[in-house]
Structures are given as C-alpha cells and as structure tokens.
C-alpha cells in the first residue's frame, strides 16, 4: 500500500539543522488529513510509512496507466534496496479466535476538505501534525506504549499555541489556558468546565516527562493505555476544527 502526491518544493528557507525531517511536508499534510478524516467514535486511522519518500519525475495525470506502470517499477527498485528495520511482529490470527474485521471507508469529502485546510507554510501546524502522526506510529509497538505519549504531548503543546494564535486573531490579545479550553468547549458546543487547556492531562504529562517532579518520584510513568487513546482522539478532533476554522476564517 502506498500514497502518491504531487511534490512542490518549499520555497521558504529555514535556517536550522535537522536529521528528523524524514516525512516530507506534503506527506505530513496527507497522512494527518487521513488521521483527521474520521470523527469522534468512528475509530482511528494509524498510518505507518516504513521508508522515506522518493521523487519520480512525471508530468502526466496521476491516474494514467502510464504513471501507474512507472510508479510500480520505481517502487520495486526502492523496495529491493530498502534497509529493513526491525518492527514488532504482526498479530497472528489464532484458529477459532473471535476476530471481527470492520471496514469503514474514509470520508473522501472530509479528507479533501481537511487536506486543503492544512496550510503547508504553517510551521507550527506542520510540527504539531507531524508529532500527532508519529505518536500513532509509536503506539503500534506494545513495547513503546509509554513512549507513544511523548510525541502526543508535543502535539498537544503545539495545539495549545495554535489555539492561542487563533484566539488572538479573533480579538483576544493575551489568551490564557482557561481561554483556550473555553474555545474548545465553544467549538464543540459543550458546557463550559472552567478548566485549563486539557487540564485533566496536565498532571499526567508532568509526572511522565519529569521523573522527579512536584508530585513525587515514580519508577514508571503513572499513566494508563486508555490515557493515550483518549488524549489522541480529543487532540485529533481539535486539530481538525482549528485547521478548518483557520481556512474559513470563522470564529
């Protein structure tokens, strides 16, 4: 399974060094749009690209058979030379196990809408979405279930800045964490809680990221598996709405 998209070089010069830009910006946009194309309680999309992108020179329509043939040949060459990385073993279907397979196609209209709403030139948005996608990738490995929370916390921090930026744009010159949470409640038509931005996860983040903290010293991160899944789904929902509002300019 693979994704293909037009590559447009980023004309903006960024004066910093990194070796962690393995996903191209357009890939981050597309993968994140897939993640956000499902709604609350509709499940999750968990993309896991296994190698970096590569460019293929082709000027024609992507749906043409000629392009598919060229892409197939290029992919075979790429796979033949791919450096294989160790990953968790796949889940094995045990005979007689009550497995059920559910397939719900992505909402293509929503996918296109979200992809268009993500500003490729918005460094803060791209950084946050990159962390959001990476958190799901890490979560695919049971051995790294705790570590999946780390990029998710980065995505949450970027989201807080995005919400504050949105509030400044619509008239609040110095929005607080309480204002940011009120924005979330307003966006989803919820009753106001009077809490800070994702306050229910604040203590977990402190105790997880800082081994010696004001709450004490913990030999293991004092969090649960469901904490990750709950936070991921809520953060995903807010990211989608912030992206859509930024595009439309609505309050």
mmCIF file with all atom_site columns, C-alpha atoms in Angstrom, residues 9-188:
data_model
loop_
_atom_site.group_PDB
_atom_site.id
_atom_site.type_symbol
_atom_site.label_atom_id
_atom_site.label_alt_id
_atom_site.label_comp_id
_atom_site.label_asym_id
_atom_site.label_entity_id
_atom_site.label_seq_id
_atom_site.pdbx_PDB_ins_code
_atom_site.Cartn_x
_atom_site.Cartn_y
_atom_site.Cartn_z
_atom_site.occupancy
_atom_site.B_iso_or_equiv
_atom_site.pdbx_formal_charge
_atom_site.auth_seq_id
_atom_site.auth_comp_id
_atom_site.auth_asym_id
_atom_site.auth_atom_id
_atom_site.pdbx_PDB_model_num
ATOM 1   C CA . UNK A 1 9   ? 9.434   22.236  -3.259  1.00 0.00 ? 9   UNK A CA 1
ATOM 2   C CA . UNK A 1 10  ? 9.095   24.545  -0.270  1.00 0.00 ? 10  UNK A CA 1
ATOM 3   C CA . UNK A 1 11  ? 10.489  27.948  -1.318  1.00 0.00 ? 11  UNK A CA 1
ATOM 4   C CA . UNK A 1 12  ? 10.901  29.091  2.285   1.00 0.00 ? 12  UNK A CA 1
ATOM 5   C CA . UNK A 1 13  ? 14.444  28.949  3.638   1.00 0.00 ? 13  UNK A CA 1
ATOM 6   C CA . UNK A 1 14  ? 14.596  27.668  7.211   1.00 0.00 ? 14  UNK A CA 1
ATOM 7   C CA . UNK A 1 15  ? 17.908  28.341  8.906   1.00 0.00 ? 15  UNK A CA 1
ATOM 8   C CA . UNK A 1 16  ? 18.191  25.391  11.240  1.00 0.00 ? 16  UNK A CA 1
ATOM 9   C CA . UNK A 1 17  ? 19.612  21.884  11.037  1.00 0.00 ? 17  UNK A CA 1
ATOM 10  C CA . UNK A 1 18  ? 17.681  18.663  11.499  1.00 0.00 ? 18  UNK A CA 1
ATOM 11  C CA . UNK A 1 19  ? 18.017  14.996  10.632  1.00 0.00 ? 19  UNK A CA 1
ATOM 12  C CA . UNK A 1 20  ? 14.413  14.244  11.541  1.00 0.00 ? 20  UNK A CA 1
ATOM 13  C CA . UNK A 1 21  ? 12.564  15.532  8.501   1.00 0.00 ? 21  UNK A CA 1
ATOM 14  C CA . UNK A 1 22  ? 12.024  12.006  7.198   1.00 0.00 ? 22  UNK A CA 1
ATOM 15  C CA . UNK A 1 23  ? 8.448   12.802  6.190   1.00 0.00 ? 23  UNK A CA 1
ATOM 16  C CA . UNK A 1 24  ? 8.066   15.442  3.501   1.00 0.00 ? 24  UNK A CA 1
ATOM 17  C CA . UNK A 1 25  ? 5.699   18.294  4.356   1.00 0.00 ? 25  UNK A CA 1
ATOM 18  C CA . UNK A 1 26  ? 3.167   17.147  1.788   1.00 0.00 ? 26  UNK A CA 1
ATOM 19  C CA . UNK A 1 27  ? 3.268   13.666  3.340   1.00 0.00 ? 27  UNK A CA 1
ATOM 20  C CA . UNK A 1 28  ? 2.607   15.125  6.773   1.00 0.00 ? 28  UNK A CA 1
ATOM 21  C CA . UNK A 1 29  ? -0.367  17.019  5.342   1.00 0.00 ? 29  UNK A CA 1
ATOM 22  C CA . UNK A 1 30  ? -1.780  13.957  3.613   1.00 0.00 ? 30  UNK A CA 1
ATOM 23  C CA . UNK A 1 31  ? -1.202  11.470  6.449   1.00 0.00 ? 31  UNK A CA 1
ATOM 24  C CA . UNK A 1 32  ? -2.566  13.921  9.018   1.00 0.00 ? 32  UNK A CA 1
ATOM 25  C CA . UNK A 1 33  ? -5.601  14.589  6.831   1.00 0.00 ? 33  UNK A CA 1
ATOM 26  C CA . UNK A 1 34  ? -6.241  10.839  6.726   1.00 0.00 ? 34  UNK A CA 1
ATOM 27  C CA . UNK A 1 35  ? -5.942  10.689  10.524  1.00 0.00 ? 35  UNK A CA 1
ATOM 28  C CA . UNK A 1 36  ? -8.380  13.594  10.917  1.00 0.00 ? 36  UNK A CA 1
ATOM 29  C CA . UNK A 1 37  ? -10.839 12.395  8.270   1.00 0.00 ? 37  UNK A CA 1
ATOM 30  C CA . UNK A 1 38  ? -12.554 10.202  10.851  1.00 0.00 ? 38  UNK A CA 1
ATOM 31  C CA . UNK A 1 39  ? -14.779 11.690  13.513  1.00 0.00 ? 39  UNK A CA 1
ATOM 32  C CA . UNK A 1 40  ? -15.123 11.012  17.202  1.00 0.00 ? 40  UNK A CA 1
ATOM 33  C CA . UNK A 1 41  ? -16.113 7.408   17.947  1.00 0.00 ? 41  UNK A CA 1
ATOM 34  C CA . UNK A 1 42  ? -15.501 6.451   14.297  1.00 0.00 ? 42  UNK A CA 1
ATOM 35  C CA . UNK A 1 43  ? -12.243 4.671   15.066  1.00 0.00 ? 43  UNK A CA 1
ATOM 36  C CA . UNK A 1 44  ? -8.742  5.725   14.103  1.00 0.00 ? 44  UNK A CA 1
ATOM 37  C CA . UNK A 1 45  ? -6.511  5.806   11.055  1.00 0.00 ? 45  UNK A CA 1
ATOM 38  C CA . UNK A 1 46  ? -2.998  4.763   12.032  1.00 0.00 ? 46  UNK A CA 1
ATOM 39  C CA . UNK A 1 47  ? -0.636  5.259   9.064   1.00 0.00 ? 47  UNK A CA 1
ATOM 40  C CA . UNK A 1 48  ? 2.838   3.773   9.339   1.00 0.00 ? 48  UNK A CA 1
ATOM 41  C CA . UNK A 1 49  ? 5.122   4.776   6.443   1.00 0.00 ? 49  UNK A CA 1
ATOM 42  C CA . UNK A 1 50  ? 8.075   2.392   6.502   1.00 0.00 ? 50  UNK A CA 1
ATOM 43  C CA . UNK A 1 51  ? 10.569  4.397   4.476   1.00 0.00 ? 51  UNK A CA 1
ATOM 44  C CA . UNK A 1 52  ? 11.311  7.919   3.438   1.00 0.00 ? 52  UNK A CA 1
ATOM 45  C CA . UNK A 1 53  ? 9.787   9.472   0.324   1.00 0.00 ? 53  UNK A CA 1
ATOM 46  C CA . UNK A 1 54  ? 11.399  9.393   -3.068  1.00 0.00 ? 54  UNK A CA 1
ATOM 47  C CA . UNK A 1 55  ? 10.793  11.522  -6.128  1.00 0.00 ? 55  UNK A CA 1
ATOM 48  C CA . UNK A 1 56  ? 9.684   10.268  -9.515  1.00 0.00 ? 56  UNK A CA 1
ATOM 49  C CA . UNK A 1 57  ? 9.744   12.628  -12.473 1.00 0.00 ? 57  UNK A CA 1
ATOM 50  C CA . UNK A 1 58  ? 6.378   12.517  -14.213 1.00 0.00 ? 58  UNK A CA 1
ATOM 51  C CA . UNK A 1 59  ? 4.299   15.335  -15.655 1.00 0.00 ? 59  UNK A CA 1
ATOM 52  C CA . UNK A 1 60  ? 1.103   13.497  -16.604 1.00 0.00 ? 60  UNK A CA 1
ATOM 53  C CA . UNK A 1 61  ? -2.082  12.795  -14.639 1.00 0.00 ? 61  UNK A CA 1
ATOM 54  C CA . UNK A 1 62  ? -1.504  10.516  -11.651 1.00 0.00 ? 62  UNK A CA 1
ATOM 55  C CA . UNK A 1 63  ? -4.374  8.216   -12.603 1.00 0.00 ? 63  UNK A CA 1
ATOM 56  C CA . UNK A 1 64  ? -2.934  7.370   -16.025 1.00 0.00 ? 64  UNK A CA 1
ATOM 57  C CA . UNK A 1 65  ? -1.887  3.717   -16.584 1.00 0.00 ? 65  UNK A CA 1
ATOM 58  C CA . UNK A 1 66  ? 1.479   5.004   -17.830 1.00 0.00 ? 66  UNK A CA 1
ATOM 59  C CA . UNK A 1 67  ? 2.133   6.621   -14.466 1.00 0.00 ? 67  UNK A CA 1
ATOM 60  C CA . UNK A 1 68  ? 0.998   3.542   -12.538 1.00 0.00 ? 68  UNK A CA 1
ATOM 61  C CA . UNK A 1 69  ? 3.434   1.425   -14.538 1.00 0.00 ? 69  UNK A CA 1
ATOM 62  C CA . UNK A 1 70  ? 6.267   3.891   -13.929 1.00 0.00 ? 70  UNK A CA 1
ATOM 63  C CA . UNK A 1 71  ? 5.426   4.102   -10.218 1.00 0.00 ? 71  UNK A CA 1
ATOM 64  C CA . UNK A 1 72  ? 5.296   0.309   -9.930  1.00 0.00 ? 72  UNK A CA 1
ATOM 65  C CA . UNK A 1 73  ? 8.750   -0.063  -11.449 1.00 0.00 ? 73  UNK A CA 1
ATOM 66  C CA . UNK A 1 74  ? 10.158  2.677   -9.213  1.00 0.00 ? 74  UNK A CA 1
ATOM 67  C CA . UNK A 1 75  ? 8.612   1.104   -6.114  1.00 0.00 ? 75  UNK A CA 1
ATOM 68  C CA . UNK A 1 76  ? 10.082  -2.288  -6.912  1.00 0.00 ? 76  UNK A CA 1
ATOM 69  C CA . UNK A 1 77  ? 13.541  -0.747  -7.244  1.00 0.00 ? 77  UNK A CA 1
ATOM 70  C CA . UNK A 1 78  ? 13.045  1.160   -3.996  1.00 0.00 ? 78  UNK A CA 1
ATOM 71  C CA . UNK A 1 79  ? 11.884  -1.913  -2.078  1.00 0.00 ? 79  UNK A CA 1
ATOM 72  C CA . UNK A 1 80  ? 14.747  -4.026  -3.422  1.00 0.00 ? 80  UNK A CA 1
ATOM 73  C CA . UNK A 1 81  ? 17.271  -1.600  -1.959  1.00 0.00 ? 81  UNK A CA 1
ATOM 74  C CA . UNK A 1 82  ? 15.344  -0.752  1.191   1.00 0.00 ? 82  UNK A CA 1
ATOM 75  C CA . UNK A 1 83  ? 17.105  -1.076  4.524   1.00 0.00 ? 83  UNK A CA 1
ATOM 76  C CA . UNK A 1 84  ? 14.770  -3.216  6.574   1.00 0.00 ? 84  UNK A CA 1
ATOM 77  C CA . UNK A 1 85  ? 14.034  -2.055  10.104  1.00 0.00 ? 85  UNK A CA 1
ATOM 78  C CA . UNK A 1 86  ? 13.038  -4.305  12.968  1.00 0.00 ? 86  UNK A CA 1
ATOM 79  C CA . UNK A 1 87  ? 9.399   -3.868  13.970  1.00 0.00 ? 87  UNK A CA 1
ATOM 80  C CA . UNK A 1 88  ? 7.002   -5.633  16.280  1.00 0.00 ? 88  UNK A CA 1
ATOM 81  C CA . UNK A 1 89  ? 5.749   -8.960  14.927  1.00 0.00 ? 89  UNK A CA 1
ATOM 82  C CA . UNK A 1 90  ? 2.290   -8.920  13.364  1.00 0.00 ? 90  UNK A CA 1
ATOM 83  C CA . UNK A 1 91  ? -0.731  -10.131 15.268  1.00 0.00 ? 91  UNK A CA 1
ATOM 84  C CA . UNK A 1 92  ? -1.345  -13.778 14.442  1.00 0.00 ? 92  UNK A CA 1
ATOM 85  C CA . UNK A 1 93  ? -4.884  -14.998 13.906  1.00 0.00 ? 93  UNK A CA 1
ATOM 86  C CA . UNK A 1 94  ? -5.424  -17.969 16.183  1.00 0.00 ? 94  UNK A CA 1
ATOM 87  C CA . UNK A 1 95  ? -7.773  -20.621 14.845  1.00 0.00 ? 95  UNK A CA 1
ATOM 88  C CA . UNK A 1 96  ? -11.174 -20.252 16.429  1.00 0.00 ? 96  UNK A CA 1
ATOM 89  C CA . UNK A 1 97  ? -10.437 -16.789 17.856  1.00 0.00 ? 97  UNK A CA 1
ATOM 90  C CA . UNK A 1 98  ? -13.469 -14.483 17.651  1.00 0.00 ? 98  UNK A CA 1
ATOM 91  C CA . UNK A 1 99  ? -11.842 -11.847 15.447  1.00 0.00 ? 99  UNK A CA 1
ATOM 92  C CA . UNK A 1 100 ? -14.093 -9.387  13.700  1.00 0.00 ? 100 UNK A CA 1
ATOM 93  C CA . UNK A 1 101 ? -12.992 -7.207  10.824  1.00 0.00 ? 101 UNK A CA 1
ATOM 94  C CA . UNK A 1 102 ? -14.588 -3.800  10.412  1.00 0.00 ? 102 UNK A CA 1
ATOM 95  C CA . UNK A 1 103 ? -14.070 -1.623  7.391   1.00 0.00 ? 103 UNK A CA 1
ATOM 96  C CA . UNK A 1 104 ? -15.397 1.892   7.190   1.00 0.00 ? 104 UNK A CA 1
ATOM 97  C CA . UNK A 1 105 ? -14.164 3.793   4.136   1.00 0.00 ? 105 UNK A CA 1
ATOM 98  C CA . UNK A 1 106 ? -12.694 7.211   4.758   1.00 0.00 ? 106 UNK A CA 1
ATOM 99  C CA . UNK A 1 107 ? -14.984 10.125  4.109   1.00 0.00 ? 107 UNK A CA 1
ATOM 100 C CA . UNK A 1 108 ? -13.344 11.362  0.904   1.00 0.00 ? 108 UNK A CA 1
ATOM 101 C CA . UNK A 1 109 ? -15.044 14.749  1.010   1.00 0.00 ? 109 UNK A CA 1
ATOM 102 C CA . UNK A 1 110 ? -13.871 15.321  4.574   1.00 0.00 ? 110 UNK A CA 1
ATOM 103 C CA . UNK A 1 111 ? -10.385 14.091  3.675   1.00 0.00 ? 111 UNK A CA 1
ATOM 104 C CA . UNK A 1 112 ? -10.130 16.573  0.795   1.00 0.00 ? 112 UNK A CA 1
ATOM 105 C CA . UNK A 1 113 ? -11.533 19.369  2.939   1.00 0.00 ? 113 UNK A CA 1
ATOM 106 C CA . UNK A 1 114 ? -9.058  18.788  5.771   1.00 0.00 ? 114 UNK A CA 1
ATOM 107 C CA . UNK A 1 115 ? -6.096  18.394  3.410   1.00 0.00 ? 115 UNK A CA 1
ATOM 108 C CA . UNK A 1 116 ? -6.935  21.708  1.730   1.00 0.00 ? 116 UNK A CA 1
ATOM 109 C CA . UNK A 1 117 ? -7.333  23.378  5.133   1.00 0.00 ? 117 UNK A CA 1
ATOM 110 C CA . UNK A 1 118 ? -3.832  22.460  6.321   1.00 0.00 ? 118 UNK A CA 1
ATOM 111 C CA . UNK A 1 119 ? -1.537  25.338  5.443   1.00 0.00 ? 119 UNK A CA 1
ATOM 112 C CA . UNK A 1 120 ? 1.687   23.827  4.106   1.00 0.00 ? 120 UNK A CA 1
ATOM 113 C CA . UNK A 1 121 ? 3.546   27.001  5.068   1.00 0.00 ? 121 UNK A CA 1
ATOM 114 C CA . UNK A 1 122 ? 2.420   26.928  8.709   1.00 0.00 ? 122 UNK A CA 1
ATOM 115 C CA . UNK A 1 123 ? 5.460   25.590  10.558  1.00 0.00 ? 123 UNK A CA 1
ATOM 116 C CA . UNK A 1 124 ? 3.603   25.303  13.862  1.00 0.00 ? 124 UNK A CA 1
ATOM 117 C CA . UNK A 1 125 ? 0.754   23.302  12.350  1.00 0.00 ? 125 UNK A CA 1
ATOM 118 C CA . UNK A 1 126 ? 3.114   21.001  10.437  1.00 0.00 ? 126 UNK A CA 1
ATOM 119 C CA . UNK A 1 127 ? 5.243   20.384  13.552  1.00 0.00 ? 127 UNK A CA 1
ATOM 120 C CA . UNK A 1 128 ? 2.169   19.520  15.618  1.00 0.00 ? 128 UNK A CA 1
ATOM 121 C CA . UNK A 1 129 ? 0.646   17.244  12.980  1.00 0.00 ? 129 UNK A CA 1
ATOM 122 C CA . UNK A 1 130 ? 3.988   15.517  12.426  1.00 0.00 ? 130 UNK A CA 1
ATOM 123 C CA . UNK A 1 131 ? 4.104   14.719  16.156  1.00 0.00 ? 131 UNK A CA 1
ATOM 124 C CA . UNK A 1 132 ? 0.483   13.558  16.082  1.00 0.00 ? 132 UNK A CA 1
ATOM 125 C CA . UNK A 1 133 ? 1.176   11.110  13.234  1.00 0.00 ? 133 UNK A CA 1
ATOM 126 C CA . UNK A 1 134 ? 4.384   9.894   14.908  1.00 0.00 ? 134 UNK A CA 1
ATOM 127 C CA . UNK A 1 135 ? 2.534   9.237   18.172  1.00 0.00 ? 135 UNK A CA 1
ATOM 128 C CA . UNK A 1 136 ? 0.260   6.753   16.399  1.00 0.00 ? 136 UNK A CA 1
ATOM 129 C CA . UNK A 1 137 ? 3.259   5.119   14.758  1.00 0.00 ? 137 UNK A CA 1
ATOM 130 C CA . UNK A 1 138 ? 4.995   4.608   18.105  1.00 0.00 ? 138 UNK A CA 1
ATOM 131 C CA . UNK A 1 139 ? 1.757   3.299   19.616  1.00 0.00 ? 139 UNK A CA 1
ATOM 132 C CA . UNK A 1 140 ? 1.808   0.433   17.112  1.00 0.00 ? 140 UNK A CA 1
ATOM 133 C CA . UNK A 1 141 ? 4.560   -1.151  19.223  1.00 0.00 ? 141 UNK A CA 1
ATOM 134 C CA . UNK A 1 142 ? 3.388   -2.580  22.540  1.00 0.00 ? 142 UNK A CA 1
ATOM 135 C CA . UNK A 1 143 ? 6.904   -2.265  23.962  1.00 0.00 ? 143 UNK A CA 1
ATOM 136 C CA . UNK A 1 144 ? 6.790   1.502   23.389  1.00 0.00 ? 144 UNK A CA 1
ATOM 137 C CA . UNK A 1 145 ? 3.286   2.201   24.640  1.00 0.00 ? 145 UNK A CA 1
ATOM 138 C CA . UNK A 1 146 ? 4.584   4.668   27.236  1.00 0.00 ? 146 UNK A CA 1
ATOM 139 C CA . UNK A 1 147 ? 6.826   6.431   24.726  1.00 0.00 ? 147 UNK A CA 1
ATOM 140 C CA . UNK A 1 148 ? 3.867   6.982   22.359  1.00 0.00 ? 148 UNK A CA 1
ATOM 141 C CA . UNK A 1 149 ? 2.689   9.634   24.803  1.00 0.00 ? 149 UNK A CA 1
ATOM 142 C CA . UNK A 1 150 ? 5.819   11.754  24.303  1.00 0.00 ? 150 UNK A CA 1
ATOM 143 C CA . UNK A 1 151 ? 5.148   12.939  20.729  1.00 0.00 ? 151 UNK A CA 1
ATOM 144 C CA . UNK A 1 152 ? 1.474   13.226  21.647  1.00 0.00 ? 152 UNK A CA 1
ATOM 145 C CA . UNK A 1 153 ? 2.409   15.724  24.360  1.00 0.00 ? 153 UNK A CA 1
ATOM 146 C CA . UNK A 1 154 ? 4.411   17.654  21.754  1.00 0.00 ? 154 UNK A CA 1
ATOM 147 C CA . UNK A 1 155 ? 1.334   17.683  19.508  1.00 0.00 ? 155 UNK A CA 1
ATOM 148 C CA . UNK A 1 156 ? -0.746  18.908  22.449  1.00 0.00 ? 156 UNK A CA 1
ATOM 149 C CA . UNK A 1 157 ? 1.704   21.723  23.196  1.00 0.00 ? 157 UNK A CA 1
ATOM 150 C CA . UNK A 1 158 ? 1.685   22.817  19.549  1.00 0.00 ? 158 UNK A CA 1
ATOM 151 C CA . UNK A 1 159 ? -2.114  22.682  19.588  1.00 0.00 ? 159 UNK A CA 1
ATOM 152 C CA . UNK A 1 160 ? -2.225  24.998  22.606  1.00 0.00 ? 160 UNK A CA 1
ATOM 153 C CA . UNK A 1 161 ? -0.141  27.537  20.679  1.00 0.00 ? 161 UNK A CA 1
ATOM 154 C CA . UNK A 1 162 ? -2.375  27.142  17.615  1.00 0.00 ? 162 UNK A CA 1
ATOM 155 C CA . UNK A 1 163 ? -5.496  27.762  19.691  1.00 0.00 ? 163 UNK A CA 1
ATOM 156 C CA . UNK A 1 164 ? -3.926  30.816  21.364  1.00 0.00 ? 164 UNK A CA 1
ATOM 157 C CA . UNK A 1 165 ? -2.940  32.152  17.940  1.00 0.00 ? 165 UNK A CA 1
ATOM 158 C CA . UNK A 1 166 ? -6.495  31.624  16.756  1.00 0.00 ? 166 UNK A CA 1
ATOM 159 C CA . UNK A 1 167 ? -7.881  33.476  19.781  1.00 0.00 ? 167 UNK A CA 1
ATOM 160 C CA . UNK A 1 168 ? -5.527  36.413  19.178  1.00 0.00 ? 168 UNK A CA 1
ATOM 161 C CA . UNK A 1 169 ? -6.728  36.554  15.581  1.00 0.00 ? 169 UNK A CA 1
ATOM 162 C CA . UNK A 1 170 ? -10.369 36.794  16.642  1.00 0.00 ? 170 UNK A CA 1
ATOM 163 C CA . UNK A 1 171 ? -9.769  39.523  19.210  1.00 0.00 ? 171 UNK A CA 1
ATOM 164 C CA . UNK A 1 172 ? -8.257  38.181  22.448  1.00 0.00 ? 172 UNK A CA 1
ATOM 165 C CA . UNK A 1 173 ? -4.826  39.882  22.761  1.00 0.00 ? 173 UNK A CA 1
ATOM 166 C CA . UNK A 1 174 ? -3.469  37.642  25.535  1.00 0.00 ? 174 UNK A CA 1
ATOM 167 C CA . UNK A 1 175 ? -5.454  34.382  25.791  1.00 0.00 ? 175 UNK A CA 1
ATOM 168 C CA . UNK A 1 176 ? -4.896  32.204  28.849  1.00 0.00 ? 176 UNK A CA 1
ATOM 169 C CA . UNK A 1 177 ? -5.026  28.443  29.228  1.00 0.00 ? 177 UNK A CA 1
ATOM 170 C CA . UNK A 1 178 ? -8.578  28.895  30.535  1.00 0.00 ? 178 UNK A CA 1
ATOM 171 C CA . UNK A 1 179 ? -9.497  30.852  27.405  1.00 0.00 ? 179 UNK A CA 1
ATOM 172 C CA . UNK A 1 180 ? -8.059  28.077  25.241  1.00 0.00 ? 180 UNK A CA 1
ATOM 173 C CA . UNK A 1 181 ? -10.199 25.454  26.949  1.00 0.00 ? 181 UNK A CA 1
ATOM 174 C CA . UNK A 1 182 ? -13.271 27.685  26.687  1.00 0.00 ? 182 UNK A CA 1
ATOM 175 C CA . UNK A 1 183 ? -12.572 27.891  22.935  1.00 0.00 ? 183 UNK A CA 1
ATOM 176 C CA . UNK A 1 184 ? -12.580 24.075  22.735  1.00 0.00 ? 184 UNK A CA 1
ATOM 177 C CA . UNK A 1 185 ? -15.902 23.873  24.565  1.00 0.00 ? 185 UNK A CA 1
ATOM 178 C CA . UNK A 1 186 ? -17.424 26.556  22.322  1.00 0.00 ? 186 UNK A CA 1
ATOM 179 C CA . UNK A 1 187 ? -16.166 24.821  19.189  1.00 0.00 ? 187 UNK A CA 1
ATOM 180 C CA . UNK A 1 188 ? -17.893 21.561  20.074  1.00 0.00 ? 188 UNK A CA 1
#
